[in-house]
Amino acid sequence: MARAGAALRPLRGRDPLGLRRALAGWLLPALVGAMALLAALAIAGAAGAGRLAERWEQAAAGQVIVQVPPAQAEAALARLRALPGVAEASVVAEERLRALLAPWLGEVPGLPLPVMIELRLTERAGEAALREAAAAIPGAQLERRGEAVTQALRVAEGVRGLAFVLLGIIAAVAVALVAVATRAGLAARRETITILHELGARDADIAGRFAARLALLCAGGALAGLAVALPALWLLAEAAIPVALSRPAAAADLPWAPLGLLPPAAAGIGWLTARLAVGAWLRRLP
Amino acid sequence: MVRFSGVGLCYPEGRGAWALQGLDFLLPEGSFTWLLGPSGAGKTSVLGLMHLRLRPSIGRVEVLGQDPARLPRGLLPGLRRRIGVVFQDYRLLPHLSAFENVALPLRIQGVTEARLRADVTEMLRWVGLAERAEAAPAALSGGEQQRLALARAVIARPALLVADEPTGNLDAVQARRVLSLLRELHRLGTTVVVATHSEELPEEYPAPALRLEGGRLLRHG
C-alpha cells in the first residue's frame, strides 16, 4: 500500500472527473466559433478602416490645387516650386481640363479656363507658407482635397470605435457562454466533484481540470471560427483594394497578429471563467 | 486520535433540529471503535464530522491531532488525504473502472503511474477483485462494490479509517470478509471507526464502542 501524506501535488490521471463526457457537446465550440467569426470580422473591420483612413489621409495631405489666372501662370508656378515642402508642381494640361469639363459643359472651345497648378507636397510642407504664397499671386485660389476626406476619416474612426465596442460585447457573450457551460458541467459532475473533494483533491486541481477542458473547447471553437472567417476576410480585402488607393496583396492587408490571437484569447476566456466559476462553487464546500 | 469536545450539530446550518448534542469522547491513535445505534441515531453525522464533510454547529472536533476549524483552507486537503472513508452508499465514480476508482486517492496524491499500478493491483487482489479490475462499478455486485469502496478507502494507507455500515448490504460470509479486512488494517496501525446497526458484528470482534441514540452518546467503552 502507498504511504499517505505525500506532498500536495496536482491531481493526476486520465480525466477522473469524466469531463470529456460531461463537457463533450459541440454546442459550446460552435457558439465560440461563431463568436470568433464575429470577432475576426470586427478586428478586420477596425484594421481595414484604420488602414483606409491612413491612406486617404496621406493622399489628401499630399495634394493641393492652386487655381491662377492664365497671365499669372508662369510666375505662380515658379513661386510655388520655390516653396519648401513642395515636391512637385505642374500645370494641368488644358486638354485634360476641357476633357474633365466636357460632360458638364459640352465642347466650348472659346471658354476661358483658369490655369490649374497641381502640387504634391512633402510632410515638411507648411500650411501657412503655402497660403501666404497663394495670397501673393493675384487671383489665385487654393484648394485642398481635404473636406471630403475629413468626412471619410470621421466615418472610418466611427467604424473602428464600433468594432472595438463589438469586440467587447463578443468577449462578454463568450464569458457568459463559458459560465453557462461550466454550470452545466458542475451540475453533471456535482457528485463526482464532491467525492474528489472529500478524498482530498485540492480546489485548484479540480477547478484546473474544468478550466483546461473549457480552454480546449474554446480554443477549438475559435480556430474553427477563424478558419471560416479567413476566406471571407480575404475576399473583402480584395474588394477593398480599389478604395484603398493602393494595391498591395490582399493577404498582406489582413491583420494577422490580432487574428492569430483569437484562439489563445478564447482559450484564456474559457480557462479564466471556468476557473473562477468552479473555484467559487468549491468554496461553498466545507 | 479523534477528540469530540461538547460537539453539537444541527441541520440545516445551525438553524434546524439538533442531529447531535453534547458529544464528548476521545478515540486514541491506533484504536478500533464501534459506533453503534439504531438508524437515525446520528452515526453518519458523527462520521461526517470525523472525515470533515461536516462542521460542528457547536463544540470542537479534533481529527488526527488537528482542529479543522482552525486550519487554513489550503491545508484541509492534506488532512483529508490521511482519512479513508467507506461511504454507506459506496459513492464509487460510475464513469471510472474498478481499477481507476481505487487509484483515485493515489492520483490525488500525485503518485507515479508505475507505483500506482502495482499498489492498486495488489489492493484489488487483497479485496478479491483482481479479476474485475476493468469492470465498471455498475457491473459489480453489491458485495463487490462494498469491497471496492473499502479498497479505495485504504489504498493510501490512511491514518484514520471511518466506515459507515460497511457490511450493511452483505450476506454473512461477505460481511465477515470485510470485517477481517478492517481488522487487518487496524492491526497495521490505522485508527478505525466502524458505524453499524448490527449487534452481531461487535460480538464477533469485541472492541470499545460508542453507542448513540437520538443524537446523544449513551455509552462510551
Coordinates of C-alpha atoms in Angstrom, one line a residue:
Chain A
M1 CA 0.0 0.0 0.0
A2 CA 1.1 3.5 -0.7
R3 CA 2.1 5.9 2.1
A4 CA -0.3 8.7 2.9
G5 CA 0.5 12.3 3.4
A6 CA 2.6 12.9 0.3
A7 CA 3.3 16.5 -0.6
L8 CA 0.4 18.2 -2.3
R9 CA 0.8 17.8 -6.0
P10 CA -1.7 18.3 -8.9
L11 CA -4.4 15.7 -9.4
R12 CA -3.0 13.3 -12.0
G13 CA -4.8 10.8 -14.1
R14 CA -6.9 10.4 -17.1
D15 CA -10.0 12.6 -16.7
P16 CA -11.1 11.4 -13.2
L17 CA -13.9 14.0 -13.3
G18 CA -15.3 12.5 -16.6
L19 CA -15.2 15.9 -18.2
R20 CA -14.7 14.6 -21.7
R21 CA -18.2 13.2 -21.4
A22 CA -19.7 15.9 -19.2
L23 CA -18.4 18.7 -21.4
A24 CA -18.5 16.8 -24.7
G25 CA -21.1 18.7 -26.7
W26 CA -20.5 20.6 -29.9
L27 CA -22.7 23.5 -28.8
L28 CA -20.0 25.4 -26.9
P29 CA -17.3 25.1 -29.5
A30 CA -19.9 26.0 -32.2
L31 CA -21.0 29.1 -30.3
V32 CA -17.5 30.2 -29.5
G33 CA -16.7 29.6 -33.2
A34 CA -19.5 32.0 -34.1
M35 CA -18.2 34.5 -31.6
A36 CA -14.7 34.1 -33.1
L37 CA -16.0 34.7 -36.6
L38 CA -17.7 37.9 -35.5
A39 CA -14.6 38.9 -33.6
A40 CA -12.5 38.3 -36.7
L41 CA -14.8 40.4 -38.8
A42 CA -14.7 43.2 -36.2
I43 CA -10.9 43.1 -36.0
A44 CA -10.6 43.1 -39.7
G45 CA -13.1 45.9 -40.0
A46 CA -11.2 48.0 -37.4
A47 CA -7.9 47.3 -39.0
G48 CA -9.2 47.9 -42.5
A49 CA -10.9 51.2 -41.6
G50 CA -7.7 52.3 -39.9
R51 CA -5.6 51.5 -42.9
L52 CA -8.0 53.1 -45.3
A53 CA -8.1 56.3 -43.2
E54 CA -4.4 56.4 -43.1
R55 CA -4.1 56.1 -46.9
W56 CA -6.8 58.6 -47.6
E57 CA -5.1 61.0 -45.1
Q58 CA -1.7 60.5 -46.8
A59 CA -3.2 61.0 -50.2
A60 CA -5.2 64.1 -49.2
A61 CA -2.3 65.6 -47.3
G62 CA 0.0 65.5 -50.3
Q63 CA -2.2 67.0 -52.9
V64 CA -3.2 70.7 -53.4
I65 CA -4.6 72.5 -56.4
V66 CA -3.8 76.2 -56.9
Q67 CA -6.1 78.0 -59.4
V68 CA -4.5 81.0 -61.1
P69 CA -5.4 83.4 -64.0
P70 CA -3.6 82.4 -67.2
A71 CA -1.5 85.6 -67.1
Q72 CA -0.1 84.6 -63.7
A73 CA 0.7 81.0 -64.5
E74 CA 4.4 81.1 -65.1
A75 CA 5.2 83.4 -62.2
A76 CA 2.9 81.4 -59.9
L77 CA 4.5 78.1 -61.0
A78 CA 8.0 79.4 -60.3
R79 CA 6.9 80.8 -56.9
L80 CA 5.2 77.7 -55.8
R81 CA 8.1 75.4 -56.9
A82 CA 10.4 77.5 -54.7
L83 CA 8.3 76.9 -51.6
P84 CA 9.9 74.5 -49.1
G85 CA 8.0 71.2 -48.9
V86 CA 6.7 71.3 -52.5
A87 CA 8.0 68.1 -54.1
E88 CA 6.4 68.7 -57.4
A89 CA 4.4 71.4 -59.1
S90 CA 2.9 71.1 -62.6
V91 CA 0.3 72.7 -64.7
V92 CA -2.7 70.6 -65.5
A93 CA -2.9 70.4 -69.3
E94 CA -5.7 72.4 -70.8
E95 CA -6.8 69.4 -72.8
R96 CA -7.3 67.4 -69.6
L97 CA -9.3 70.3 -68.0
R98 CA -11.5 70.6 -71.0
A99 CA -12.0 66.8 -71.1
L100 CA -13.0 66.9 -67.4
L101 CA -15.5 69.7 -68.1
A102 CA -16.9 68.3 -71.3
P103 CA -19.6 66.0 -69.6
W104 CA -21.0 69.1 -67.9
L105 CA -20.5 72.0 -70.3
G106 CA -20.1 70.2 -73.7
E107 CA -17.4 71.3 -76.2
V108 CA -16.9 75.0 -75.6
P109 CA -13.6 75.8 -77.4
G110 CA -13.7 79.6 -76.6
L111 CA -14.4 79.2 -72.9
P112 CA -11.6 80.8 -70.9
L113 CA -10.3 78.5 -68.3
P114 CA -8.1 79.2 -65.3
V115 CA -4.7 77.5 -65.1
M116 CA -4.6 74.7 -62.6
I117 CA -1.3 74.1 -60.8
E118 CA -1.2 70.7 -59.1
L119 CA 1.1 70.5 -56.1
R120 CA 2.4 67.4 -54.5
L121 CA 3.7 68.2 -51.0
T122 CA 6.1 66.5 -48.7
E123 CA 5.5 66.2 -45.0
R124 CA 7.6 69.3 -44.3
A125 CA 5.2 71.5 -46.3
G126 CA 4.0 74.4 -44.2
E127 CA 0.3 75.3 -44.5
A128 CA 1.0 78.9 -43.6
A129 CA 3.7 79.4 -46.2
L130 CA 1.5 77.8 -48.9
R131 CA -1.4 80.1 -48.1
E132 CA 0.9 83.1 -48.0
A133 CA 2.3 82.2 -51.4
A134 CA -1.1 81.7 -52.9
A135 CA -2.3 85.0 -51.4
A136 CA 0.6 86.8 -53.1
I137 CA -0.5 85.6 -56.5
P138 CA -3.3 87.9 -57.8
G139 CA -6.5 86.0 -58.5
A140 CA -5.1 82.7 -57.1
Q141 CA -7.3 80.2 -55.2
L142 CA -6.0 77.4 -53.1
E143 CA -8.0 74.2 -52.9
R144 CA -7.1 71.2 -50.7
R145 CA -8.7 67.9 -51.3
G146 CA -9.4 67.7 -47.7
E147 CA -13.0 68.3 -46.8
A148 CA -14.4 65.0 -48.3
V149 CA -11.5 63.1 -46.9
T150 CA -12.1 64.6 -43.4
Q151 CA -15.6 63.3 -43.5
A152 CA -14.5 59.9 -44.7
L153 CA -11.9 59.9 -41.9
R154 CA -14.6 60.5 -39.3
V155 CA -16.6 57.6 -40.7
A156 CA -13.5 55.4 -40.6
E157 CA -12.9 56.4 -36.9
G158 CA -16.6 55.6 -36.2
V159 CA -16.2 52.2 -37.8
R160 CA -13.1 51.5 -35.7
G161 CA -14.8 52.6 -32.5
L162 CA -17.8 50.4 -33.3
A163 CA -15.6 47.5 -34.0
F164 CA -13.9 47.8 -30.6
V165 CA -17.3 48.0 -28.9
L166 CA -18.4 44.9 -30.8
L167 CA -15.3 43.1 -29.6
G168 CA -16.1 44.0 -26.0
I169 CA -19.7 42.6 -26.5
I170 CA -18.3 39.4 -28.1
A171 CA -15.9 38.9 -25.2
A172 CA -18.8 39.4 -22.7
V173 CA -21.0 36.9 -24.5
A174 CA -18.2 34.4 -24.6
V175 CA -17.7 34.7 -20.9
A176 CA -21.4 34.2 -20.3
L177 CA -21.4 31.1 -22.6
V178 CA -18.4 29.6 -20.8
A179 CA -20.1 30.3 -17.4
V180 CA -23.3 28.5 -18.5
A181 CA -21.3 25.6 -19.9
T182 CA -19.3 25.4 -16.6
R183 CA -22.5 25.4 -14.6
A184 CA -23.8 22.6 -16.8
G185 CA -20.6 20.6 -16.2
L186 CA -20.8 21.3 -12.5
A187 CA -24.4 20.1 -12.4
A188 CA -23.4 16.9 -14.3
R189 CA -20.4 16.2 -12.1
R190 CA -21.6 17.6 -8.7
E191 CA -21.4 14.2 -7.0
T192 CA -18.0 13.3 -8.5
I193 CA -16.5 16.7 -7.5
T194 CA -17.8 16.3 -4.0
I195 CA -16.3 12.8 -3.7
L196 CA -12.9 14.1 -5.1
H197 CA -13.1 17.0 -2.7
E198 CA -13.7 14.6 0.2
L199 CA -10.9 12.4 -0.9
G200 CA -8.5 15.3 -0.6
A201 CA -8.3 16.8 -4.1
R202 CA -7.3 20.4 -3.9
D203 CA -9.8 23.0 -5.1
A204 CA -7.2 24.3 -7.5
D205 CA -6.8 20.9 -9.1
I206 CA -10.5 20.3 -9.6
A207 CA -11.0 23.9 -10.9
G208 CA -7.9 23.5 -13.1
R209 CA -9.4 20.3 -14.7
F210 CA -12.5 22.2 -15.7
A211 CA -10.5 25.2 -16.8
A212 CA -8.3 23.1 -19.0
R213 CA -11.2 21.3 -20.6
L214 CA -13.1 24.5 -21.3
A215 CA -10.0 26.3 -22.6
L216 CA -9.5 23.4 -25.1
L217 CA -13.1 23.6 -26.2
C218 CA -13.0 27.4 -26.6
A219 CA -9.7 27.3 -28.5
G220 CA -11.0 24.6 -30.8
G221 CA -14.2 26.6 -31.5
A222 CA -12.2 29.8 -32.1
L223 CA -9.9 28.0 -34.5
A224 CA -12.9 26.7 -36.5
G225 CA -14.5 30.2 -36.5
L226 CA -11.3 31.7 -37.7
A227 CA -11.0 29.1 -40.5
V228 CA -14.4 30.1 -41.7
A229 CA -13.7 33.8 -41.3
L230 CA -10.4 33.9 -43.2
P231 CA -11.7 33.3 -46.8
A232 CA -14.4 35.8 -46.2
L233 CA -11.9 38.4 -45.0
W234 CA -9.7 37.6 -47.9
L235 CA -12.5 38.3 -50.4
L236 CA -13.4 41.5 -48.5
A237 CA -9.8 42.7 -48.6
E238 CA -9.7 42.1 -52.4
A239 CA -12.9 44.0 -52.8
A240 CA -11.5 46.9 -50.7
I241 CA -8.4 47.4 -52.9
P242 CA -10.0 49.9 -55.3
V243 CA -10.9 52.2 -52.4
A244 CA -7.6 51.6 -50.6
L245 CA -5.8 53.8 -53.1
S246 CA -3.0 51.3 -53.3
R247 CA -2.6 47.7 -54.5
P248 CA -0.8 45.6 -52.0
A249 CA -1.6 41.9 -51.8
A250 CA -4.9 41.3 -50.0
A251 CA -3.3 38.7 -47.7
A252 CA -0.7 41.3 -46.5
D253 CA -3.6 43.7 -45.7
L254 CA -5.2 41.3 -43.2
P255 CA -4.5 42.0 -39.5
W256 CA -2.7 38.6 -39.0
A257 CA -1.4 39.3 -35.5
P258 CA -4.7 40.1 -33.8
L259 CA -6.5 37.4 -35.8
G260 CA -3.9 34.9 -34.6
L261 CA -4.5 36.0 -31.1
L262 CA -8.2 34.9 -31.3
P263 CA -7.8 31.2 -30.4
P264 CA -5.5 31.9 -27.4
A265 CA -7.8 34.7 -26.3
A266 CA -10.8 32.4 -26.5
A267 CA -8.8 29.7 -24.6
G268 CA -7.9 32.4 -22.0
I269 CA -11.5 33.5 -21.5
G270 CA -12.6 29.8 -21.2
W271 CA -9.9 29.0 -18.7
L272 CA -10.3 32.0 -16.5
T273 CA -14.1 32.0 -16.5
A274 CA -14.3 28.2 -15.7
R275 CA -11.5 28.6 -13.1
L276 CA -13.3 31.4 -11.2
A277 CA -16.8 29.8 -11.5
V278 CA -15.7 26.3 -10.3
G279 CA -13.5 27.9 -7.6
A280 CA -16.4 29.9 -6.3
W281 CA -18.6 26.8 -6.2
L282 CA -15.9 24.7 -4.4
R283 CA -15.5 27.3 -1.7
R284 CA -19.1 26.5 -0.6
L285 CA -18.0 23.0 0.3
P286 CA -16.7 22.5 3.8
Chain B
M1 CA -6.5 10.4 17.6
V2 CA -10.1 11.8 17.3
R3 CA -11.5 14.0 20.0
F4 CA -15.0 15.5 20.3
S5 CA -15.5 18.2 22.9
G6 CA -19.0 19.4 23.5
V7 CA -20.0 18.8 19.9
G8 CA -23.4 19.6 18.7
L9 CA -24.7 19.6 15.1
C10 CA -28.0 20.9 13.7
Y11 CA -29.3 20.9 10.2
P12 CA -29.6 23.0 8.2
E13 CA -26.6 25.2 9.1
G14 CA -27.3 25.6 12.7
R15 CA -31.0 26.7 12.3
G16 CA -32.8 23.4 12.3
A17 CA -33.2 20.4 14.6
W18 CA -30.2 19.1 16.6
A19 CA -28.8 15.9 15.0
L20 CA -26.1 15.6 17.6
Q21 CA -25.8 17.1 21.0
G22 CA -23.2 17.2 23.8
L23 CA -20.8 14.7 22.4
D24 CA -17.5 14.2 24.4
F25 CA -15.2 11.4 23.6
L26 CA -11.6 10.6 22.7
L27 CA -10.5 7.8 20.4
P28 CA -6.8 7.0 20.9
E29 CA -4.4 6.6 18.0
G30 CA -4.5 3.1 16.6
S31 CA -7.7 2.2 18.3
F32 CA -10.7 0.3 16.8
T33 CA -14.1 1.6 17.8
W34 CA -17.6 0.5 17.0
L35 CA -20.1 3.3 16.5
L36 CA -23.4 1.7 17.4
G37 CA -27.0 2.8 17.4
P38 CA -30.3 2.4 15.5
S39 CA -30.9 4.1 12.2
G40 CA -31.2 7.8 12.7
A41 CA -29.2 7.8 15.9
G42 CA -26.6 10.2 14.3
K43 CA -23.9 7.7 13.4
T44 CA -23.4 9.0 9.8
S45 CA -23.3 12.6 11.2
V46 CA -20.5 11.6 13.6
L47 CA -18.5 10.0 10.8
G48 CA -19.2 13.1 8.6
L49 CA -17.6 15.3 11.3
M50 CA -14.7 12.9 11.5
H51 CA -13.9 12.9 7.8
L52 CA -14.5 16.7 7.5
R53 CA -17.7 16.5 5.4
L54 CA -19.5 18.4 8.2
R55 CA -18.5 21.1 10.6
P56 CA -19.9 21.1 14.2
S57 CA -22.5 23.8 15.0
I58 CA -21.0 24.0 18.5
G59 CA -18.1 22.4 20.2
R60 CA -14.8 21.3 18.8
V61 CA -13.7 18.3 16.8
E62 CA -10.0 17.3 16.5
V63 CA -9.0 14.8 13.9
L64 CA -5.5 13.3 13.8
G65 CA -4.4 16.0 16.3
Q66 CA -5.7 18.9 14.1
D67 CA -8.7 21.2 14.5
P68 CA -10.1 21.5 11.0
A69 CA -11.9 24.7 12.0
R70 CA -8.6 26.4 12.7
L71 CA -6.7 25.1 9.7
P72 CA -6.3 27.3 6.7
R73 CA -8.5 26.0 3.8
G74 CA -5.4 25.2 1.8
L75 CA -4.3 22.6 4.4
L76 CA -7.6 20.8 4.6
P77 CA -6.9 18.6 1.5
G78 CA -3.7 17.3 3.1
L79 CA -5.7 16.3 6.2
R80 CA -8.4 14.7 4.2
R81 CA -5.8 12.6 2.4
R82 CA -4.9 11.0 5.7
I83 CA -8.5 9.9 6.3
G84 CA -10.1 7.0 4.5
V85 CA -13.8 6.8 4.1
V86 CA -16.1 3.9 3.3
F87 CA -19.4 5.5 2.5
Q88 CA -22.7 3.8 3.3
D89 CA -23.8 4.1 -0.4
Y90 CA -20.2 3.4 -1.6
R91 CA -20.1 6.6 -3.7
L92 CA -18.0 5.0 -6.5
L93 CA -17.5 7.0 -9.6
P94 CA -19.6 5.4 -12.3
H95 CA -17.6 6.6 -15.2
L96 CA -14.4 5.0 -13.9
S97 CA -13.4 1.3 -13.9
A98 CA -12.8 -0.5 -10.6
F99 CA -9.1 0.0 -11.1
E100 CA -9.4 3.7 -11.6
N101 CA -11.8 4.1 -8.7
V102 CA -9.2 2.5 -6.4
A103 CA -6.4 4.5 -8.0
L104 CA -8.2 7.8 -7.3
P105 CA -6.7 8.7 -3.9
L106 CA -3.2 7.9 -5.2
R107 CA -3.8 10.0 -8.3
I108 CA -4.9 12.8 -6.0
Q109 CA -1.7 12.4 -4.1
G110 CA 0.3 12.6 -7.3
V111 CA 1.7 9.1 -7.0
T112 CA 3.6 8.0 -10.1
E113 CA 1.8 5.8 -12.6
A114 CA 4.2 2.8 -12.2
R115 CA 3.9 2.7 -8.4
L116 CA 0.2 3.4 -8.5
R117 CA -0.3 0.4 -10.9
A118 CA 1.5 -2.0 -8.6
D119 CA -0.3 -0.7 -5.4
V120 CA -3.8 -0.8 -7.0
T121 CA -3.3 -4.3 -8.4
E122 CA -2.2 -5.5 -5.0
M123 CA -5.1 -3.9 -3.3
L124 CA -7.6 -5.3 -5.7
R125 CA -6.1 -8.7 -5.1
W126 CA -6.4 -8.1 -1.3
V127 CA -10.1 -7.4 -1.6
G128 CA -10.6 -10.3 -4.1
L129 CA -11.4 -8.1 -7.1
A130 CA -8.2 -8.7 -9.1
E131 CA -10.3 -10.2 -11.9
R132 CA -12.7 -7.3 -12.0
A133 CA -10.2 -4.5 -12.4
E134 CA -11.6 -3.2 -15.7
A135 CA -15.3 -3.6 -14.7
A136 CA -17.5 -0.6 -14.2
P137 CA -19.0 -0.2 -10.7
A138 CA -22.4 -0.8 -12.2
A139 CA -21.3 -4.2 -13.4
L140 CA -20.3 -5.3 -9.9
S141 CA -22.5 -7.0 -7.3
G142 CA -23.3 -5.2 -4.0
G143 CA -20.7 -7.1 -2.1
E144 CA -18.0 -6.3 -4.8
Q145 CA -18.9 -2.7 -4.8
Q146 CA -18.6 -2.6 -1.0
R147 CA -15.2 -4.2 -1.1
L148 CA -14.2 -1.8 -3.9
A149 CA -15.2 1.1 -1.7
L150 CA -13.1 -0.3 1.1
A151 CA -10.1 -0.8 -1.3
R152 CA -10.4 2.9 -2.3
A153 CA -10.6 4.0 1.3
V154 CA -7.5 2.2 2.4
I155 CA -5.3 2.3 -0.7
A156 CA -3.4 5.4 0.5
R157 CA -3.0 3.7 3.9
P158 CA -4.9 6.4 5.9
A159 CA -4.1 7.2 9.5
L160 CA -7.8 7.2 10.2
L161 CA -10.5 5.0 8.5
V162 CA -14.1 5.7 9.0
A163 CA -16.6 3.1 7.6
D164 CA -20.3 3.7 7.5
E165 CA -22.3 0.4 7.6
P166 CA -19.6 -1.3 5.6
T167 CA -21.4 -4.6 5.9
G168 CA -24.9 -3.3 5.6
N169 CA -25.8 -4.9 2.3
L170 CA -23.7 -8.0 2.6
D171 CA -24.5 -11.6 3.5
A172 CA -22.8 -13.1 6.5
V173 CA -19.8 -14.5 4.5
Q174 CA -19.1 -11.2 2.7
A175 CA -19.6 -9.3 6.0
R176 CA -17.0 -11.5 7.7
R177 CA -14.6 -10.9 4.8
V178 CA -15.0 -7.1 5.0
L179 CA -14.6 -7.3 8.8
S180 CA -11.4 -9.2 8.5
L181 CA -10.0 -6.6 6.1
L182 CA -10.9 -3.9 8.7
R183 CA -9.2 -5.9 11.5
E184 CA -6.1 -6.3 9.3
L185 CA -5.9 -2.6 8.7
H186 CA -6.3 -2.0 12.4
R187 CA -3.5 -4.5 13.1
L188 CA -1.3 -2.4 10.7
G189 CA -1.8 0.7 13.0
T190 CA -4.7 2.6 11.4
T191 CA -7.3 4.1 13.8
V192 CA -10.6 2.5 12.7
V193 CA -14.1 3.7 13.4
V194 CA -16.9 1.5 12.1
A195 CA -20.6 2.5 12.3
T196 CA -23.1 -0.3 12.3
H197 CA -26.6 -1.0 13.5
S198 CA -25.7 -4.7 13.7
E199 CA -25.4 -6.2 17.2
E200 CA -23.7 -9.4 15.9
L201 CA -20.6 -7.8 14.4
P202 CA -19.3 -6.2 17.7
E203 CA -19.8 -9.6 19.3
E204 CA -17.6 -11.2 16.7
Y205 CA -14.9 -8.7 17.1
P206 CA -15.1 -7.2 20.6
A207 CA -13.8 -3.6 20.8
P208 CA -14.6 -0.3 22.5
A209 CA -17.9 1.1 21.3
L210 CA -19.7 4.4 21.2
R211 CA -23.5 3.9 21.5
L212 CA -25.7 6.7 20.1
E213 CA -29.4 7.3 20.4
G214 CA -31.3 10.4 19.3
G215 CA -28.0 12.2 18.6
R216 CA -26.7 11.7 22.2
L217 CA -23.9 9.5 23.4
L218 CA -25.4 6.8 25.7
R219 CA -22.2 4.8 26.4
H220 CA -18.5 5.1 25.7
G221 CA -16.4 2.0 26.2

